[in-house]
Coordinates of C-alpha atoms and ligand atoms in Angstrom, one line a residue:
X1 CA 274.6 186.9 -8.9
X2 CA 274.0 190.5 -8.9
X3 CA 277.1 191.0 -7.5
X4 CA 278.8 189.2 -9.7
X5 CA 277.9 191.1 -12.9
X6 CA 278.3 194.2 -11.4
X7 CA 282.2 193.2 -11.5
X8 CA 282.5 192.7 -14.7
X9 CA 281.0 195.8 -15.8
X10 CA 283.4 197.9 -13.8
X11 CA 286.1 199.3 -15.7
X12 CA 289.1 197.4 -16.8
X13 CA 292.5 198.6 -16.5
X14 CA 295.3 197.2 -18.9
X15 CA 297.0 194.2 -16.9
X16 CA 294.2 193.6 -14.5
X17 CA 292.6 190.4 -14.8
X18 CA 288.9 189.9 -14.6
X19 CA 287.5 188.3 -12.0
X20 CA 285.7 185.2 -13.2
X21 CA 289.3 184.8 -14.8
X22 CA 291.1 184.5 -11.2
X23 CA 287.9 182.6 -9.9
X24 CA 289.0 179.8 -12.5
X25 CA 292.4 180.3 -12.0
X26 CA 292.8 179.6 -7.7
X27 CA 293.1 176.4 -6.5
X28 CA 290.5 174.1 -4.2
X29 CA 289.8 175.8 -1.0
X30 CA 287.5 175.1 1.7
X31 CA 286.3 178.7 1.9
X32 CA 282.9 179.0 1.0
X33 CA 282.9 180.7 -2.8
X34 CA 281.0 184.5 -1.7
X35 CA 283.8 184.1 0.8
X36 CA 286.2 184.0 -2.0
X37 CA 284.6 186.2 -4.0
X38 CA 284.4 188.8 -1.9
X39 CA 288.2 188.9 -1.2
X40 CA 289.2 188.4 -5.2
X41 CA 286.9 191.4 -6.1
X42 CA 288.7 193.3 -3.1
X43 CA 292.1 192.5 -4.2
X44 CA 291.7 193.4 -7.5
X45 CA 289.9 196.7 -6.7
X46 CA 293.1 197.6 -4.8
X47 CA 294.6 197.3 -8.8
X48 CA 291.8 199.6 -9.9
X49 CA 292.7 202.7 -7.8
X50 CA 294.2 205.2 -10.1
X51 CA 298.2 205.4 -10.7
X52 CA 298.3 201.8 -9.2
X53 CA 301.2 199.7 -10.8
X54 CA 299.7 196.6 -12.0
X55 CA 302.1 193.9 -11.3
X56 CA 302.2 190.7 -13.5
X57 CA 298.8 188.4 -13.4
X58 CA 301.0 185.7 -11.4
X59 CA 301.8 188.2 -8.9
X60 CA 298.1 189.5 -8.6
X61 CA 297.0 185.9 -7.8
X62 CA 299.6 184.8 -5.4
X63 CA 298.2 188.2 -3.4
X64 CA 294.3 186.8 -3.5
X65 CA 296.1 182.8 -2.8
X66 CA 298.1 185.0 0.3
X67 CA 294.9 187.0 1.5
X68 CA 292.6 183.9 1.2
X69 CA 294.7 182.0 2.8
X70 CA 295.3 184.5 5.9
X71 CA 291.8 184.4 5.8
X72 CA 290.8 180.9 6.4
X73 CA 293.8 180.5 9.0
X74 CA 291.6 183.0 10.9
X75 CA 288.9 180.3 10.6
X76 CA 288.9 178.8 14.6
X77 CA 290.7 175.4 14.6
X78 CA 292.1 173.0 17.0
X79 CA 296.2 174.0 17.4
X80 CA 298.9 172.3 19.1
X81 CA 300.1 174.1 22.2
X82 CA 303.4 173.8 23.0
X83 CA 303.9 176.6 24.9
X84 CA 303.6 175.1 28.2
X85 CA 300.9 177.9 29.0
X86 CA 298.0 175.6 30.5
X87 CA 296.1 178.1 30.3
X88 CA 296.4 180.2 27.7
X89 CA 293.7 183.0 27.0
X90 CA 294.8 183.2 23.0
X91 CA 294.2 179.6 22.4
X92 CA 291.2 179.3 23.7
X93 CA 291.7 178.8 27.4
X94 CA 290.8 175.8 29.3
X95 CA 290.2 172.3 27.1
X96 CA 287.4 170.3 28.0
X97 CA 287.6 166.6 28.9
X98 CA 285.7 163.8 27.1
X99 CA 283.0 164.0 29.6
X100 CA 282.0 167.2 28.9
X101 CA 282.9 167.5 24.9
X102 CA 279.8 164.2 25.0
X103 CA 277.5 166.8 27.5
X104 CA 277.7 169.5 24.8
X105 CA 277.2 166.8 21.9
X106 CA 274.0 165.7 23.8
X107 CA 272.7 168.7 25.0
X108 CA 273.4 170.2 21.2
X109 CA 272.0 167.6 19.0
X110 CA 268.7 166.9 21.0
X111 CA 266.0 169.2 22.8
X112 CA 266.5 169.6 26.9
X113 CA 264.7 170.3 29.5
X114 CA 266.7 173.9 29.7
X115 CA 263.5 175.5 30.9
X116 CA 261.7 172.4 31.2
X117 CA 259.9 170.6 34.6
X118 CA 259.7 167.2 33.8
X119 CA 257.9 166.5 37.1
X120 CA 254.8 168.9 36.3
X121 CA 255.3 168.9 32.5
X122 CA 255.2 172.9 32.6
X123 CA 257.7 175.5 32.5
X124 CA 260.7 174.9 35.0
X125 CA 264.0 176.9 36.1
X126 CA 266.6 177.4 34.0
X127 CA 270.3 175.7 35.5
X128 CA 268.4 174.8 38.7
X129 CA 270.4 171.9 39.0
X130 CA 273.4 172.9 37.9
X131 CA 272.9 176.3 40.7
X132 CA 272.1 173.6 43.3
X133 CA 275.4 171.2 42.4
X134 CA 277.7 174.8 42.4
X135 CA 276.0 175.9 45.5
X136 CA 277.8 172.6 47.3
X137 CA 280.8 172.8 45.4
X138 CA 281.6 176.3 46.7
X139 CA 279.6 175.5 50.0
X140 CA 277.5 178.7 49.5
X141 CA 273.7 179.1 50.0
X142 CA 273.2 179.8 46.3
X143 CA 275.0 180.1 43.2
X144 CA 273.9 181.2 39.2
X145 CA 276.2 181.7 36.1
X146 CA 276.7 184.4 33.7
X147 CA 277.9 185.2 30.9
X148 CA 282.1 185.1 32.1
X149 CA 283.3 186.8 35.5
X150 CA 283.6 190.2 34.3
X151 CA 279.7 190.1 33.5
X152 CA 279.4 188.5 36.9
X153 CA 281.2 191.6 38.5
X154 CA 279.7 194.0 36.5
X155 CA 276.1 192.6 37.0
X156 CA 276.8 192.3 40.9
X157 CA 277.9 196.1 40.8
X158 CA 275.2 197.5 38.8
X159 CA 272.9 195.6 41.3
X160 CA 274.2 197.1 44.9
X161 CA 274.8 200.7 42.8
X162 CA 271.5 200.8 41.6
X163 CA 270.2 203.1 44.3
X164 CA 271.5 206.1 46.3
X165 CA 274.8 204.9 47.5
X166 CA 277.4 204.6 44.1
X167 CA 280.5 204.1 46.2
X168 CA 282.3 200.7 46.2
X169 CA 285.3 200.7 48.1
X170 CA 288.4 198.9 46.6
X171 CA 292.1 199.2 47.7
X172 CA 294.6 201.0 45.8
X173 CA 296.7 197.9 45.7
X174 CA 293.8 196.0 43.3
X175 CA 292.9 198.1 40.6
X176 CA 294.3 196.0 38.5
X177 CA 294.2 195.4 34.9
X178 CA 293.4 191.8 33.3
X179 CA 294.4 190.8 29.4
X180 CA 293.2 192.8 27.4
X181 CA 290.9 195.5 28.1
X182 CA 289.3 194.5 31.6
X183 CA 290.5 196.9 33.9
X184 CA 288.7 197.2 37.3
X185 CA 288.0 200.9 37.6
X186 CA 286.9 201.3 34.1
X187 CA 284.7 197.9 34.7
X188 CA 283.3 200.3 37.9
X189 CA 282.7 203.6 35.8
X190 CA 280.8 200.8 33.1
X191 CA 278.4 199.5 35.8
X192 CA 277.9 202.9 37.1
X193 CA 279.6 202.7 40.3
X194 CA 281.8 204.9 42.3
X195 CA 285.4 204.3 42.7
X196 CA 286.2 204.8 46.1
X197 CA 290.3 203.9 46.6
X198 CA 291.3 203.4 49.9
X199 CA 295.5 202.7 51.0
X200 CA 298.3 202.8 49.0
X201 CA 299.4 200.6 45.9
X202 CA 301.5 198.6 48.6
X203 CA 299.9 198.9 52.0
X204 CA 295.9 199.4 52.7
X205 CA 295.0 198.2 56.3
X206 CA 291.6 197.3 57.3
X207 CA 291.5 201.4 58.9
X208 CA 291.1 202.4 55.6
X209 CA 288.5 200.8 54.3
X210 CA 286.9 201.6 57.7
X211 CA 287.6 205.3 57.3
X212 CA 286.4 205.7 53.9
X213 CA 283.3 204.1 54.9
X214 CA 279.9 206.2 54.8
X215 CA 275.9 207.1 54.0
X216 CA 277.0 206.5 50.3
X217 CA 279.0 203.4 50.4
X218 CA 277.2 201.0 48.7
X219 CA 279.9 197.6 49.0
X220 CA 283.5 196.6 50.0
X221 CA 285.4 195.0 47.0
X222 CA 288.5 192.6 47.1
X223 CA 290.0 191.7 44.0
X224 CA 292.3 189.1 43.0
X225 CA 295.3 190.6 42.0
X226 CA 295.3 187.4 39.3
X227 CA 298.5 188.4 37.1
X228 CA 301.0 190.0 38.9
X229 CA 302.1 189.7 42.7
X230 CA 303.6 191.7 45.2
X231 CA 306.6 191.2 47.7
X232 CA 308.3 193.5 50.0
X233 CA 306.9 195.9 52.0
X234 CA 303.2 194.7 51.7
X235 CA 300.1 194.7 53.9
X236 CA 296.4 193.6 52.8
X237 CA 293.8 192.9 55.3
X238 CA 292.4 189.1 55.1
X239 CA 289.0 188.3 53.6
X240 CA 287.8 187.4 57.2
X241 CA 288.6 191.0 58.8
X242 CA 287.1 192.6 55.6
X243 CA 284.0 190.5 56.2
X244 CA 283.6 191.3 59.5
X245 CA 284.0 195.0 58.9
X246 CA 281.2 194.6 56.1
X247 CA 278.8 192.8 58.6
X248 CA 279.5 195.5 61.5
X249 CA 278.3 198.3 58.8
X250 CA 275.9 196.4 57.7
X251 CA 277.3 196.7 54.0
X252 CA 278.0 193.6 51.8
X253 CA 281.4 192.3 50.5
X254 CA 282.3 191.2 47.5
X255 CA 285.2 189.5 46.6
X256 CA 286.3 188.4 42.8
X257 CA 288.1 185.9 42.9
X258 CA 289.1 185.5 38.9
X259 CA 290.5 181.8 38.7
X260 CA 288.5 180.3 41.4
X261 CA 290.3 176.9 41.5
X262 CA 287.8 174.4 43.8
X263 CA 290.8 172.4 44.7
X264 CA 294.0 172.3 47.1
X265 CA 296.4 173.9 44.1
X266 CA 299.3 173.2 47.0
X267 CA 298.9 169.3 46.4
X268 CA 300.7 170.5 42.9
X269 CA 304.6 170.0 42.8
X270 CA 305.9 173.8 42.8
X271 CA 302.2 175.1 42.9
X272 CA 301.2 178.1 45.3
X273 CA 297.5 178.1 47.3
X274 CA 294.9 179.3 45.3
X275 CA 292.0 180.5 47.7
X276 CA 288.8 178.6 46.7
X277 CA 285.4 179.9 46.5
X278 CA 284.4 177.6 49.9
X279 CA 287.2 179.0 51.7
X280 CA 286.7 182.6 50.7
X281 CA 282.6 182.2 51.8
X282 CA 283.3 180.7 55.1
X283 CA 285.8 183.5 55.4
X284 CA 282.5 185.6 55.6
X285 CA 282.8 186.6 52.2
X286 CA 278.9 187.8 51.2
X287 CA 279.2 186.6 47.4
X288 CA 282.3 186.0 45.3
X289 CA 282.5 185.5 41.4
X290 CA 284.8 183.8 39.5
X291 CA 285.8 182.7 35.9
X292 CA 284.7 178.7 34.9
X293 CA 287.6 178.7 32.0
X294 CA 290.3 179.4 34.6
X295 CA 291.8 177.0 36.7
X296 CA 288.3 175.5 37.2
X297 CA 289.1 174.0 33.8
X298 CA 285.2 174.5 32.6
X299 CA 283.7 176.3 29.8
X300 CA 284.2 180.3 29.8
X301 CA 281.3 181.4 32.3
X302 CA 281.3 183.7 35.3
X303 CA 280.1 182.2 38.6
X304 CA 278.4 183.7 41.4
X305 CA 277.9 181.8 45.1
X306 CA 277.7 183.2 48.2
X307 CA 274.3 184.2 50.0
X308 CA 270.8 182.8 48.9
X309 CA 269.3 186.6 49.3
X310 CA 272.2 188.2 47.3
X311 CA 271.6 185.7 44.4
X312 CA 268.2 185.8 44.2
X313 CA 268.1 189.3 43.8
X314 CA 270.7 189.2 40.8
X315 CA 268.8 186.6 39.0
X316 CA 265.8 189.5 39.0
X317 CA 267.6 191.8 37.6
X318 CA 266.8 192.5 34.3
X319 CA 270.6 192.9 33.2
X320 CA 270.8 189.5 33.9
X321 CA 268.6 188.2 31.2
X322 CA 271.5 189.8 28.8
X323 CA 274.4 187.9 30.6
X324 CA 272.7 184.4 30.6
X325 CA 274.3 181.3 29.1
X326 CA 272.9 179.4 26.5
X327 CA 272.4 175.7 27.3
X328 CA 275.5 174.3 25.6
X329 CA 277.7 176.2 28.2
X330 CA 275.3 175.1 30.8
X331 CA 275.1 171.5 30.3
X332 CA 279.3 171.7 30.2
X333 CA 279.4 173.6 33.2
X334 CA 277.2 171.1 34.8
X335 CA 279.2 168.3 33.7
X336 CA 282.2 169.8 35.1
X337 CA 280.6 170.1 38.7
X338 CA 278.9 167.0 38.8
X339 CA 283.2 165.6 37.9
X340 CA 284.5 167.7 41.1
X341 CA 281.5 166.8 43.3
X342 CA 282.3 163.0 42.1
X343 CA 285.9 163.3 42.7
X344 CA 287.0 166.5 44.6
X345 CA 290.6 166.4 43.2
X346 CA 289.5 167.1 40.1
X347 CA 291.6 164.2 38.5
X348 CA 289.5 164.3 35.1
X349 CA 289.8 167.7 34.4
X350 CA 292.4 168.3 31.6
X351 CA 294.0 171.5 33.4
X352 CA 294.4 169.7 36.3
X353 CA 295.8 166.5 34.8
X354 CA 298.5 168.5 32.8
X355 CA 299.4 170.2 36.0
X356 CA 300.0 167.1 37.9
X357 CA 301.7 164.9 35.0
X358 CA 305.5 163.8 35.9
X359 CA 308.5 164.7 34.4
X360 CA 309.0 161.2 33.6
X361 CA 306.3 160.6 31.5
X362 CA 306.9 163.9 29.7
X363 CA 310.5 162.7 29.3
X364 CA 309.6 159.3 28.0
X365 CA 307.4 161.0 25.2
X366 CA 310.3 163.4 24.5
X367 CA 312.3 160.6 23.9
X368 CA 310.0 159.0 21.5
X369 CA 309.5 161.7 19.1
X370 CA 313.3 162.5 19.2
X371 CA 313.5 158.8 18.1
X372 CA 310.7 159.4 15.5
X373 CA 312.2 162.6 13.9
X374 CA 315.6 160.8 13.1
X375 CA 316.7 160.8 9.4
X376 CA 314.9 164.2 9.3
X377 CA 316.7 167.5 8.1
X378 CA 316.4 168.7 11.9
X379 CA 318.8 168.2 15.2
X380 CA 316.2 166.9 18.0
X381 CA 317.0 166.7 21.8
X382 CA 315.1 166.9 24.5
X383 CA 315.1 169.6 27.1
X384 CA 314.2 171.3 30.2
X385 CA 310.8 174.4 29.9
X386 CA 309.4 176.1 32.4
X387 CA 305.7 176.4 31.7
X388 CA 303.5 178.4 33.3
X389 CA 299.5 178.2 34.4
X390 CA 298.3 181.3 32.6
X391 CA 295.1 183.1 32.3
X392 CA 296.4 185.6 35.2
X393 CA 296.5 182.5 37.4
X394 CA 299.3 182.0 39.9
X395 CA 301.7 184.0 38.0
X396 CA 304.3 182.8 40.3
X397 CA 304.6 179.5 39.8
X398 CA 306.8 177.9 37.5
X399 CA 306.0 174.8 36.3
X400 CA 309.3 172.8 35.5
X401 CA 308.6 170.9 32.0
X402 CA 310.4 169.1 29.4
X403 CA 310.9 169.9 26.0
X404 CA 311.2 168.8 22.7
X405 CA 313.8 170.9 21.3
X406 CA 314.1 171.2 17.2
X407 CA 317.1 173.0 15.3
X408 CA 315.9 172.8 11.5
X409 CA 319.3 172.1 9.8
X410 CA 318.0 173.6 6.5
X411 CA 315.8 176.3 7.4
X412 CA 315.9 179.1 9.8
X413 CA 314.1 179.1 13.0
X414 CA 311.6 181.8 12.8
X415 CA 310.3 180.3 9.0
X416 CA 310.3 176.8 10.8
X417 CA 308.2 178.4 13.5
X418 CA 305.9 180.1 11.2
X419 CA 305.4 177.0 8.9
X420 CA 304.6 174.7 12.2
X421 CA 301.6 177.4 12.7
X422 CA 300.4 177.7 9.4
X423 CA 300.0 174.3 8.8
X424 CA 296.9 172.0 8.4
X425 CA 297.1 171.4 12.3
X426 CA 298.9 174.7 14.0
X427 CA 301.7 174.0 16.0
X428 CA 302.5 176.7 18.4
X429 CA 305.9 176.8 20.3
X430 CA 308.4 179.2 21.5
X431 CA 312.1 179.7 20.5
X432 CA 314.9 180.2 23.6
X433 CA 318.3 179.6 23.4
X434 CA 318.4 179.0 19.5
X435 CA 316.2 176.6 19.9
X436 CA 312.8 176.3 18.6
X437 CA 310.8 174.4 22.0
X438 CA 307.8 172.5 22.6
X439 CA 306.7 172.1 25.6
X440 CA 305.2 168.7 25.9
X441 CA 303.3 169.5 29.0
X442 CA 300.5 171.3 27.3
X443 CA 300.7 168.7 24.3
X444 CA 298.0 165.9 24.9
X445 CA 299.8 162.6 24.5
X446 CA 297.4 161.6 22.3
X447 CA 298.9 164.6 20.1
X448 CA 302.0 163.0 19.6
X449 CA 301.5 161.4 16.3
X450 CA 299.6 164.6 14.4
X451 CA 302.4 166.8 15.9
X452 CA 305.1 164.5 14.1
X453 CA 303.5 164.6 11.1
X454 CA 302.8 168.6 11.1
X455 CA 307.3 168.4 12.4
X456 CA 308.0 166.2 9.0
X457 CA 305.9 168.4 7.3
X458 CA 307.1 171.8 8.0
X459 CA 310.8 170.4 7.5
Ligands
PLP1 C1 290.3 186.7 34.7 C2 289.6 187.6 35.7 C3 288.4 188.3 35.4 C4 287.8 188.2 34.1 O1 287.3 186.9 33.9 P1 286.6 186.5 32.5 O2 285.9 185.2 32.8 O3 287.6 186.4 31.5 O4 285.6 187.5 32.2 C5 287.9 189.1 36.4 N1 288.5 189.3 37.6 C6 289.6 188.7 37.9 C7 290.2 188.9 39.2 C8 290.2 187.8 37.0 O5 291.4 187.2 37.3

């Protein structure tokens, strides 16, 4: 309230309405009202800068309905992706599956037995089920969770840096840099490690990680090169010879994995291997980490697995406390688990289902809506995408799609494109070839019918 009358006693300028005026003046909105206050006193304090040119009062409010409105669209909502990016690390990464949307919902609504043994009725371990179930899964000793994989990596670097030997030994090749931001050798100067680069950006042999070995090597890193690849003239030692180096030295090895799919990714028309956490362990790996919103197709977390010792010894570290996850991403997590320990191809796992979905059914739905749009100011056909899996996962592959393609007859393609995503349910496609596309592959049949009516609606 305070605020409130402070606004009205600041000084008016000809022209500039006052605020309780616009307040009555804007339409409905679900924004709650400081929300909109605070942008309409913002706006019109822009007006009150000296030598502004005050436009007419419809102007000024169309500004506030504009910035309000690019507010709340900022809001996190459900969109339509029709980008054919299964995973796509703007929208949100990996979706969830029924199962696991009803083990947040449970877990949310109720108290839990986070920290809880039912057995004794006193204080039990926090995940200790859900450690045991990923333990299996990635046949390691042990397993925990954190926060997402970069946390994982950064707590598992701060932990074998802690004492006298800083150096952690990484090829040249893999200091690579991951969406936005994460890029291995500033994540090593963060978690107070020594970069140690061994080979070239093409070519590092296992002599020269064995070279650059000494009293202050602390651990031998692989990473994933995730979003890029290499052909040509390229040599990298296998996890196994890296492993066996580690264990003659006595030094541990540590390889992050990023996606860390837990299934055959081969048995995927058009789909590379993806090494899995099991494979990479009984490789000799010592502990790998790995993302859960990736091709795992999980919540975002950061998993750990590999040796019982190695684990237990993170899970004391204090750092660890600050990268734990709260009981809504564990319960998902172990719903996830408990779904690929049930049925190891991973058939209910949304990622996974898109991936394997046949043309034919994707051209079957394209055909529907194309039916559905006719008599509409817009010429619909359906066509060929190539999608893609995303999230700096096989960056390779190309996932051959279908597409509905839309050419608005009365508007042109980039409005049509921004009213689709600005409407009550965002629709976010792609144009190519004058076309604007969506592909249906990353468009949950169930989708159909809302994405029709956000298509009549933007036309
Ligand atoms: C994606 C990725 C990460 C980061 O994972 P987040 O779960 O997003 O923190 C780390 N390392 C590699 C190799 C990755 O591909």
């Amino acid at each position: 309230m305070r605020k409130n009358s402070a606004a009205k006693t600041e000084p008016a300028r000809r022209g500039i309405p006052s605020v309780e005026k616009v307040l009555q003046s804007l339409p409905e909105s679900r924004l709650p009202r400081p929300v909109i206050l605070a942008v309409v006193r913002r706006e019109l304090a822009k007006l009150r800068v000296a030598n502004a040119e005050i436009p007419p009062p419809d102007t000024i409010l169309e500004q506030i309905n504009r910035s309000l409105a690019a507010l709340e669209r900022s809001r996190i909502q459900p969109v339509i992706n029709g980008t054919g990016i299964l995973i796509h690390t703007n929208l949100g990464r990996s979706p969830l599956g029924s199962t696991v949307v009803a083990a947040i919902q449970a877990a949310a609504a109720n108290y839990n037995n986070l920290e809880f043994d039912l057995a004794s009725g006193a204080r039990g371990k926090r995940a200790s089920y859900l450690e045991h179930n990923l333990a299996l899964l990635c046949g390691a000793e042990a397993a925990t969770v954190a926060n997402n994989c970069a946390a994982a990596l950064v707590l598992i670097l701060r932990h074998f840096t802690s004492g006298k030997r800083k150096e952690v030994i990484i090829s040249r090749g893999e200091l690579i840099q991951i969406g936005g931001g994460f890029r291995i050798p500033d994540i090593l100067a963060a978690s107070g490690a020594t970069l140690r680069e061994v080979g070239t950006t093409n070519r590092t042999s296992l002599r020269d990680y064995e070279r650059a070995i000494n009293s202050g090597t602390a651990l031998l890193l692989k990473v994933h090169l995730s979003n890029f690849y290499m052909g040509g003239f390229v040599e990298f030692p296998p996890t196994a010879d890296l492993a066996a180096l580690a264990r003659r030295k006595k030094l541990p090895f540590v390889e992050d994995l990023g996606s860390g799919a837990v299934v055959a990714t081969e048995q995927f028309s058009g789909v590379d291997h993806e090494p899995t956490p099991a494979e990479v362990i009984k490789q000799g790996a010592d502990l790998v980490c790995f993302s859960g919103d990736k091709l795992l197709g999980g919540p975002q977390a950061g998993i750990i697995a590999g040796q019982a010792k190695h684990v237990n010894a993170l899970k004391q570290e204090p750092f660890f406390r600050a990268l734990r996850c709260d009981k809504l991403i564990l319960s998902a997590l172990q719903s996830v688990v408990d779904q690929y320990l049930a049925q190891p191809t991973g058939g209910t796992t949304p990622v996974l289902k898109m991936l394997e979905t046949p043309l034919d059914d994707l051209r079957l739905r394209a055909g529907q809506l194309v039916t559905q749009l006719a008599g509409l100011p817009v010429k619909a056909t359906v066509g060929k995408g190539k999608g893609q899996i995303g999230g700096g996962t096989l960056p390779k592959t190309e996932l051959e799609s279908v597409t509905l393609d839309l050419i608005p007859k009365q508007l042109p393609l980039a409005e049509f494109a921004a009213r689709l995503r600005q409407g009550p349910l965002p629709v976010i496609g792609y144009v190519a070839g004058g076309r604007f596309k969506l592909d249906l592959r990353t468009v949950f049949p169930e989708q159909d019918n809302p994405l029709l009516t956000a298509l009549r609606n933007a036309l």
